[in-house]
Backbone as JSON, one array per atom type, in Angstrom:
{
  "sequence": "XXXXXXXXXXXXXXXXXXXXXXXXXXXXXXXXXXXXXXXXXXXXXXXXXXXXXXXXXXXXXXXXXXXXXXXXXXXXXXXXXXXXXXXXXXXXXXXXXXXXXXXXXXXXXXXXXXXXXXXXXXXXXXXXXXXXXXXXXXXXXXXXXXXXXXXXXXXXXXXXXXXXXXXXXXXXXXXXXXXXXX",
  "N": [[-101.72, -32.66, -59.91], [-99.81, -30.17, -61.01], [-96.38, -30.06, -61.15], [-93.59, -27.86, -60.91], [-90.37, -27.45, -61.95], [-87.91, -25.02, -61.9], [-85.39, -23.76, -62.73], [-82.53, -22.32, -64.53], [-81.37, -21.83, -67.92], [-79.99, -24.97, -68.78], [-79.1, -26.31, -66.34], [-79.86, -28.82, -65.62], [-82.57, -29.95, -65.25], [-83.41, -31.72, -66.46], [-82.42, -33.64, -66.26], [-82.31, -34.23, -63.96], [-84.71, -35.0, -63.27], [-84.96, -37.06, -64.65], [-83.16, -38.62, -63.14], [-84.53, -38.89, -60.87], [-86.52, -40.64, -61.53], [-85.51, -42.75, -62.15], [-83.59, -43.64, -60.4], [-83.83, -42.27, -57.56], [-86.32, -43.05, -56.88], [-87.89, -44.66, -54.7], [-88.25, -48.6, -54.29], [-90.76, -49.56, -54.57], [-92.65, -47.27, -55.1], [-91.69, -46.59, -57.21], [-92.01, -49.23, -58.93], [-95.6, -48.53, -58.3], [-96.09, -46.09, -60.36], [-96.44, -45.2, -63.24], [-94.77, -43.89, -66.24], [-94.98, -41.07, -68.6], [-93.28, -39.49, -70.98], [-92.96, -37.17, -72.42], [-91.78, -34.98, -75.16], [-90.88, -32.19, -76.24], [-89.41, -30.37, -78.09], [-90.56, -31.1, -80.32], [-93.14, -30.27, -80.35], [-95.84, -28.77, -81.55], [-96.5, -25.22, -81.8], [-98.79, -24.33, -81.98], [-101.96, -22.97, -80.35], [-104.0, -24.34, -81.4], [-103.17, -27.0, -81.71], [-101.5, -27.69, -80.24], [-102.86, -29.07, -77.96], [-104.0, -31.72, -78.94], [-101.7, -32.33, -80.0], [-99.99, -33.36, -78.06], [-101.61, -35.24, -75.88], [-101.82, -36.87, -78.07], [-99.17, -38.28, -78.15], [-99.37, -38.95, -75.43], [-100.69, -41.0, -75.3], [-99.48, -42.49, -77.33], [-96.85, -42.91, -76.18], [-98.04, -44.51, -73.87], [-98.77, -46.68, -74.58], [-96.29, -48.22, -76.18], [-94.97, -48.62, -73.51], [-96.52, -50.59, -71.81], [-97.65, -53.67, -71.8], [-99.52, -55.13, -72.97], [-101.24, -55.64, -76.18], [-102.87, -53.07, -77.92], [-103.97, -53.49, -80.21], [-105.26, -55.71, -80.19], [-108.49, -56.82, -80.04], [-109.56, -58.06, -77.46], [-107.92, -56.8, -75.83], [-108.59, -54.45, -76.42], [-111.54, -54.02, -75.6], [-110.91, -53.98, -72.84], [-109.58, -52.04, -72.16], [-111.82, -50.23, -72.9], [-113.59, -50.99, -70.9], [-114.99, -49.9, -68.95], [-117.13, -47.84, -70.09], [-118.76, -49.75, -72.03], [-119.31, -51.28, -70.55], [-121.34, -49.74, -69.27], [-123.07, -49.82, -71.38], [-123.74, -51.93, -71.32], [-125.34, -52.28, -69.07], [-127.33, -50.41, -69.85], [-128.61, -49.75, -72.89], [-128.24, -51.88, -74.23], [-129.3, -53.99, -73.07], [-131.46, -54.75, -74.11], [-131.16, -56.62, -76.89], [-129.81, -59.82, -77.45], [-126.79, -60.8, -75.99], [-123.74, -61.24, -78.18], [-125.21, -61.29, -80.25], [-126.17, -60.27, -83.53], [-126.8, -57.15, -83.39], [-126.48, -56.42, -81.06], [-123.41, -56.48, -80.82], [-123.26, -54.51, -82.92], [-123.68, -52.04, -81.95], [-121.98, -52.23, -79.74], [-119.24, -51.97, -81.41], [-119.83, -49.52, -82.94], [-119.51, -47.72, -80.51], [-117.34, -48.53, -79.2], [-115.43, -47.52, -81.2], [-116.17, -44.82, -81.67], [-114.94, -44.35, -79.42], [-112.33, -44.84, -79.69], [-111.99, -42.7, -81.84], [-112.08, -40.36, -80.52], [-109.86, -38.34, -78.67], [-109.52, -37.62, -76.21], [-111.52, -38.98, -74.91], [-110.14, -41.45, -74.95], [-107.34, -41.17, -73.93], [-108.25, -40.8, -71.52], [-109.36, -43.35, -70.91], [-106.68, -44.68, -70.98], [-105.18, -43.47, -69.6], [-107.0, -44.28, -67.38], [-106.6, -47.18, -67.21], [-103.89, -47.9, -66.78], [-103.49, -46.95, -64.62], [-106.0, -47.36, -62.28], [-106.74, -50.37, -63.1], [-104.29, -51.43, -62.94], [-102.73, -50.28, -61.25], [-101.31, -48.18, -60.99], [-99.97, -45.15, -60.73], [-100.29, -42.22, -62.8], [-97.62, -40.31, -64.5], [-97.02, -37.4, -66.09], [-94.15, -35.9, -68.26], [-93.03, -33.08, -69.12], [-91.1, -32.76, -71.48], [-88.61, -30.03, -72.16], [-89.81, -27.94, -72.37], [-88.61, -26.2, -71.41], [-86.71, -25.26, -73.66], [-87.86, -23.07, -74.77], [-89.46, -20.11, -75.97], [-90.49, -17.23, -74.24], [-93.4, -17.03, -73.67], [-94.25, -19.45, -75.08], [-93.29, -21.24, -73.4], [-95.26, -20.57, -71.25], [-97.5, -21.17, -72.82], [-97.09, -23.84, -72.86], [-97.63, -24.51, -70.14], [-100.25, -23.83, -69.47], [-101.33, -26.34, -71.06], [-100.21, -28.2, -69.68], [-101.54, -27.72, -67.22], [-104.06, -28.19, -68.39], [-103.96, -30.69, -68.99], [-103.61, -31.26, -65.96], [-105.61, -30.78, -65.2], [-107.87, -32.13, -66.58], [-107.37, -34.77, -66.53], [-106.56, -37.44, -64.56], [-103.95, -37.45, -63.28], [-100.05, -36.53, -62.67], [-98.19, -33.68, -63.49], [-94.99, -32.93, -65.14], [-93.16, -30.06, -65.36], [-90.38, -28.46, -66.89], [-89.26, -25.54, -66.3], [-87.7, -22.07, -67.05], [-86.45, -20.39, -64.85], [-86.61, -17.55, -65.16], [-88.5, -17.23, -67.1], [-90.62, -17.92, -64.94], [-90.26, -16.5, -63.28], [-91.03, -13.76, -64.52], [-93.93, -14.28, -65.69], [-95.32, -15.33, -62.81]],
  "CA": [[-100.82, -31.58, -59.59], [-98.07, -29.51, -61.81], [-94.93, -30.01, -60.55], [-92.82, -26.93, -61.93], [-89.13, -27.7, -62.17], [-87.51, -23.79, -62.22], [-84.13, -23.28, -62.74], [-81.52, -21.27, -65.79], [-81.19, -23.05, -69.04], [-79.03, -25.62, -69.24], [-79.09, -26.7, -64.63], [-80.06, -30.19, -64.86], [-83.78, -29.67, -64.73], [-84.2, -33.03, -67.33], [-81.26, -35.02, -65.8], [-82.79, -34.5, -62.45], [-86.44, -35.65, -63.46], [-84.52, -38.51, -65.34], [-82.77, -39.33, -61.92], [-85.34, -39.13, -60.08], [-87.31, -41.52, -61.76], [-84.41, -44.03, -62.81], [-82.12, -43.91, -59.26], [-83.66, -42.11, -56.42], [-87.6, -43.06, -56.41], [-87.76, -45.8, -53.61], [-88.61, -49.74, -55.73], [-92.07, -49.59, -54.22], [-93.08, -46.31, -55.41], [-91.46, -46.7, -58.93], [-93.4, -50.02, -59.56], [-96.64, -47.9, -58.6], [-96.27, -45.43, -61.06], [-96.09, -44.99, -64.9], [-94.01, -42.42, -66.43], [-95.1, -40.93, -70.07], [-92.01, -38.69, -71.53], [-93.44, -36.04, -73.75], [-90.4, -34.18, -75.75], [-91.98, -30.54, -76.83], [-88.97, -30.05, -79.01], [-91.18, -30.78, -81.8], [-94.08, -29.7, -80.71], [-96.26, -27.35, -82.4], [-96.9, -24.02, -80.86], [-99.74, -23.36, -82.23], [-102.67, -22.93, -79.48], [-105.04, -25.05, -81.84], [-102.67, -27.88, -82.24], [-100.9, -28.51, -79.12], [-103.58, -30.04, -77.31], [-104.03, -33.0, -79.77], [-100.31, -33.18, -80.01], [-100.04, -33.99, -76.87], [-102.92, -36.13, -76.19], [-101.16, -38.11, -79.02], [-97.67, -38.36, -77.6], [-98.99, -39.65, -74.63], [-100.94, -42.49, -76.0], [-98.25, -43.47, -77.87], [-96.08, -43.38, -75.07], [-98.22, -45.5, -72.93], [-99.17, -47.68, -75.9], [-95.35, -48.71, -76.04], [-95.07, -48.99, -72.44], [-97.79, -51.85, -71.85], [-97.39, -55.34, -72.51], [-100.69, -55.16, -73.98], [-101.2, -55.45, -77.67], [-103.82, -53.12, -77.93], [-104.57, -53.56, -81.59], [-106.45, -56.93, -80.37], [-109.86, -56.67, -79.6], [-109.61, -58.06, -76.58], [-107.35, -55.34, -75.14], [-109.54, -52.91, -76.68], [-112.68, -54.0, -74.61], [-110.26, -54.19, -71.69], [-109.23, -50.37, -72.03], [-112.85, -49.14, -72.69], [-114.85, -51.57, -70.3], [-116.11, -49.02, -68.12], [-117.63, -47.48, -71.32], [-118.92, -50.97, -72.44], [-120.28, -51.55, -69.04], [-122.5, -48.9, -69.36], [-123.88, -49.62, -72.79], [-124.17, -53.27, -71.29], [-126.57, -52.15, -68.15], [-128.67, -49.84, -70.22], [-129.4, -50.14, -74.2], [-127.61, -53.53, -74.63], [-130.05, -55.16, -72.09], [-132.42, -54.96, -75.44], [-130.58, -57.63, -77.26], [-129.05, -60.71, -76.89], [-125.35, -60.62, -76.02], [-123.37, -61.52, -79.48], [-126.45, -61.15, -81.33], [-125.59, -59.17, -84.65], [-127.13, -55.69, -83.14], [-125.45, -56.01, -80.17], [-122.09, -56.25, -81.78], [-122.88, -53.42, -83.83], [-123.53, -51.25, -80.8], [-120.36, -52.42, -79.26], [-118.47, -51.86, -82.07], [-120.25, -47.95, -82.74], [-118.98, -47.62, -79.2], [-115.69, -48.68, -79.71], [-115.21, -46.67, -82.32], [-116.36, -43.61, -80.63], [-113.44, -44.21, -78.24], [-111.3, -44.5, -80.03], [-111.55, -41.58, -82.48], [-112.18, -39.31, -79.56], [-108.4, -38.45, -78.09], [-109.73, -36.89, -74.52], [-111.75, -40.31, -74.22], [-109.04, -42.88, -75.23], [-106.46, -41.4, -72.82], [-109.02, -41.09, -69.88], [-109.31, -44.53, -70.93], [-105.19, -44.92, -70.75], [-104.96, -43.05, -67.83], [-107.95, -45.37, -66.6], [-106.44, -48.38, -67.25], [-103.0, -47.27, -66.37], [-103.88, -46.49, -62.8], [-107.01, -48.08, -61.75], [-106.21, -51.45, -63.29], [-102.77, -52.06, -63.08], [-102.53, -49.67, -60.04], [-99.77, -47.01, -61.15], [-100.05, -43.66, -60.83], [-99.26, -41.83, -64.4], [-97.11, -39.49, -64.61], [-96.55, -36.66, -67.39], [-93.43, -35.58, -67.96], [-93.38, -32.15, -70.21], [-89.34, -32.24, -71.1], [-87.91, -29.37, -73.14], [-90.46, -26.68, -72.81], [-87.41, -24.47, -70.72], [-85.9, -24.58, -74.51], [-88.7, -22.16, -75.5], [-89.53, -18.86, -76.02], [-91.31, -17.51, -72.92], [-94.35, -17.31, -74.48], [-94.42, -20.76, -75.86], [-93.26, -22.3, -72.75], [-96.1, -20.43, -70.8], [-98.62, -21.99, -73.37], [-96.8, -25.67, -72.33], [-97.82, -24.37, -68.73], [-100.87, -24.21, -69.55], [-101.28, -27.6, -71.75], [-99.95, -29.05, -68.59], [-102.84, -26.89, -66.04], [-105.36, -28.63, -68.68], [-104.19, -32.37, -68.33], [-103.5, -31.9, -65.0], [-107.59, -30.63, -64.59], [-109.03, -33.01, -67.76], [-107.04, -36.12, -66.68], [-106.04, -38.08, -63.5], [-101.99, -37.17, -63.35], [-99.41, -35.93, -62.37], [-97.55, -33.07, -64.35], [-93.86, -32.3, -64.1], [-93.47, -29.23, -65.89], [-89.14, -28.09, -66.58], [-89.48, -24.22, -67.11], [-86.55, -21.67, -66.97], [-86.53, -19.34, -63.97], [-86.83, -16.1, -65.49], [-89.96, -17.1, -67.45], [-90.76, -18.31, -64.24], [-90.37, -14.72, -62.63], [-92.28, -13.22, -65.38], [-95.34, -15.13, -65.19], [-95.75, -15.8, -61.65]],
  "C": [[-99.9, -31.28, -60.77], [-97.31, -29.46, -61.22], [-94.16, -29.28, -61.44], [-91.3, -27.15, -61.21], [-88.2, -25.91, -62.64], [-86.36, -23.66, -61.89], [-83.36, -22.55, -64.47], [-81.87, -22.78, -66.35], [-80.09, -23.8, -68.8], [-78.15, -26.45, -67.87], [-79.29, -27.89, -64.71], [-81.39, -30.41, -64.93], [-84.08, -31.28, -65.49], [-83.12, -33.8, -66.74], [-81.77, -34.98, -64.67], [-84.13, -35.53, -62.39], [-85.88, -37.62, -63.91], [-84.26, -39.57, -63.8], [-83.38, -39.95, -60.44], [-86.32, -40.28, -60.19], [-86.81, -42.96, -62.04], [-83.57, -44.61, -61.34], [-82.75, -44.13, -57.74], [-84.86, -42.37, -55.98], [-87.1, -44.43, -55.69], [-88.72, -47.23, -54.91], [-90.18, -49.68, -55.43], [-93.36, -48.52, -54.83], [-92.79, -46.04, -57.1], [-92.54, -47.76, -59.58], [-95.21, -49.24, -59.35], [-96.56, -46.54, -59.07], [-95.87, -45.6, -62.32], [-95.78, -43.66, -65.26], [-94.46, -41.85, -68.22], [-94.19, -39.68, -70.15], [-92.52, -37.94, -72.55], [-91.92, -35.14, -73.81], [-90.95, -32.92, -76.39], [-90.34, -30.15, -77.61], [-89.48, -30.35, -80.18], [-92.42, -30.58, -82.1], [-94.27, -28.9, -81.33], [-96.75, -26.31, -81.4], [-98.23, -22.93, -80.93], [-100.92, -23.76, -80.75], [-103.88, -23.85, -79.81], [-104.67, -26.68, -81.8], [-102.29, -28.6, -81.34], [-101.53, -29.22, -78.16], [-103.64, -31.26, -77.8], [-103.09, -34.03, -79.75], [-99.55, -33.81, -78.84], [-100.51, -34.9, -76.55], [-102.03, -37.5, -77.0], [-100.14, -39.22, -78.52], [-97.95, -39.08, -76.29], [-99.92, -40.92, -74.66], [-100.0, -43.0, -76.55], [-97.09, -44.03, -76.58], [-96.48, -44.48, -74.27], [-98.64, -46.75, -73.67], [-97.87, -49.17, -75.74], [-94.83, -49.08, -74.6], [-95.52, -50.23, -71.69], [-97.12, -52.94, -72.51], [-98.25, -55.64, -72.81], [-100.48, -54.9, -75.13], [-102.21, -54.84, -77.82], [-104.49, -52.74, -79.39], [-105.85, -55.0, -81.56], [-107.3, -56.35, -79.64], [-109.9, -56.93, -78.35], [-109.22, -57.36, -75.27], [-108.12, -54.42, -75.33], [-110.83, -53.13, -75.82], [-112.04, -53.92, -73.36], [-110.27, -52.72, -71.16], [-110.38, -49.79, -71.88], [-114.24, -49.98, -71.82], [-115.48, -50.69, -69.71], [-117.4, -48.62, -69.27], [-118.81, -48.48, -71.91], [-120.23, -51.3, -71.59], [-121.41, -51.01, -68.99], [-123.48, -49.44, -70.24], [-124.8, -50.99, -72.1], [-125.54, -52.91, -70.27], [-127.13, -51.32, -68.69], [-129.14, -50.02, -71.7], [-128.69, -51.69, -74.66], [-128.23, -54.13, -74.09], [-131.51, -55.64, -73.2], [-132.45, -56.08, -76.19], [-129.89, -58.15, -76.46], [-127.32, -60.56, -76.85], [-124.6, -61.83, -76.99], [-124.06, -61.5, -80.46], [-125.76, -59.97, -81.95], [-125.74, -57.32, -84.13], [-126.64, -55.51, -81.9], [-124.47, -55.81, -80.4], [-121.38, -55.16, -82.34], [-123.05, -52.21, -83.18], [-122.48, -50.95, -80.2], [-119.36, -51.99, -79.91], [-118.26, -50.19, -82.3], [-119.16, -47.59, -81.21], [-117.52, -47.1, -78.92], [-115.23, -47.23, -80.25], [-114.97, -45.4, -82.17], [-115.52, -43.12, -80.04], [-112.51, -43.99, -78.98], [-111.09, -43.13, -80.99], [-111.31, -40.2, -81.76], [-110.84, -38.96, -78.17], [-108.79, -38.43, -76.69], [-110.24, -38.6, -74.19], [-110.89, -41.52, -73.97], [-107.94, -42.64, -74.08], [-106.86, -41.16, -71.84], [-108.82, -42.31, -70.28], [-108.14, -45.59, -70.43], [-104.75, -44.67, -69.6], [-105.83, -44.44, -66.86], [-107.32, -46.7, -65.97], [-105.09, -48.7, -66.41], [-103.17, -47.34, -64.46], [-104.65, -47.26, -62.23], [-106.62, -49.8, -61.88], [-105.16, -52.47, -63.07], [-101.88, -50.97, -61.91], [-101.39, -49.23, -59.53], [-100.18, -45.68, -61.71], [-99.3, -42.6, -61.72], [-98.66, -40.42, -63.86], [-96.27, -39.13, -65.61], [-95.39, -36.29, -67.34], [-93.02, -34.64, -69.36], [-92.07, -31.92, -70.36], [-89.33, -30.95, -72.25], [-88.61, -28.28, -73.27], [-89.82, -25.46, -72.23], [-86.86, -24.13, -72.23], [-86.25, -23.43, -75.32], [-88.98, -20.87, -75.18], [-90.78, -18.65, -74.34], [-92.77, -17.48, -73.05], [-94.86, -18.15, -74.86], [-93.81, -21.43, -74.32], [-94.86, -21.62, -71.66], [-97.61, -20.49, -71.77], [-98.47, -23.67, -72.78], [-97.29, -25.55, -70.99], [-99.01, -24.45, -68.72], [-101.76, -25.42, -70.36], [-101.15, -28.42, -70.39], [-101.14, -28.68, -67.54], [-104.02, -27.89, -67.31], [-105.08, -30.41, -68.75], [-104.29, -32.66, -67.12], [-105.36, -31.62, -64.34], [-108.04, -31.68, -65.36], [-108.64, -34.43, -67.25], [-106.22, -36.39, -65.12], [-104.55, -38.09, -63.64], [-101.7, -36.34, -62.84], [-98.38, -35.06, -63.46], [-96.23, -32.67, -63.84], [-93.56, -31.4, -65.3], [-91.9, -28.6, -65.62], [-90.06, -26.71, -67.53], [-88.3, -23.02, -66.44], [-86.79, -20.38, -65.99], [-87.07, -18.11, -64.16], [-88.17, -16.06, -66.14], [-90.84, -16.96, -65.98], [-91.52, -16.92, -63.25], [-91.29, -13.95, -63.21], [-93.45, -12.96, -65.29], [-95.78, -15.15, -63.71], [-97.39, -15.84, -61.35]]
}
């Protein structure tokens, strides 16, 4: 879902989201969810760019979040087992498991994942949720400070994580764009 947050500049719309997530969510419902904080004051506005930059922002976010280190290997097969899994029940059943060409399959694999943003934070989201059984949630702050134009590109940035990726979007946007657009 997008959750759109519509009120004038300058109402509360990011102290509310804050409060909501810091005060008034019940303890049961906070521990099952994860919160990623995207700041679009420095996004880019270009239409080529802001997908990525996003994407980015919220790997990093959930990166730092985690008490996983996931620079070790062992986290990293953790994050892309599903992925893994696969390779393991169909061309990995060829070789022996640790054998050099298995390895180097696994590793290709890897690799794959990780260079590929959409896969790594399905992966984040994956792990995030399924695993550790908290329900992510985006949180698009600062796109009311934008032109209306540029925040109804963040509207849709948010309409394509909330279709490409398991989340929740909360989306602050300033009334009158609001009106605009409808």
């Amino acid at each position: 879902h997008v959750l759109l947050l519509v009120g004038r500049a300058g109402c509360g719309k990011s102290t509310f989201v804050d409060y909501l997530r810091e005060v008034a969510l019940p303890e049961d419902l906070e521990e099952g969810t994860i919160w990623s904080h995207v700041d679009l004051n420095s996004a880019p506005v270009d239409s080529d760019r802001i997908y990525d930059w996003v994407t980015d922002q919220i790997i990093n976010d959930l990166r730092e979040k985690s008490d996983l280190d996931f620079d070790k290997l062992e986290n990293i097969e953790t994050l892309y087992n599903v992925e893994v899994n696969k390779l393991k029940k169909g061309r990995l059943k060829r070789f022996e498991e640790g054998s050099r060409e298995y390895n180097r399959i696994v590793d290709e694999k890897i690799k794959e994942l990780e260079n590929d943003r959409d896969k790594k934070l399905n992966a984040y989201f994956r792990f995030m949720g399924a695993q550790q059984e908290k329900a992510p949630i985006v949180v698009m702050d600062n796109a009311d400070k934008r032109s209306k134009e540029e925040q109804l590109l963040m509207f849709e940035v948010s309409r394509w994580l909330r279709s490409k990726f398991r989340c929740v979007v909360v989306l602050p946007i300033r009334d009158e764009t609001y009106d605009f657009y409808k």
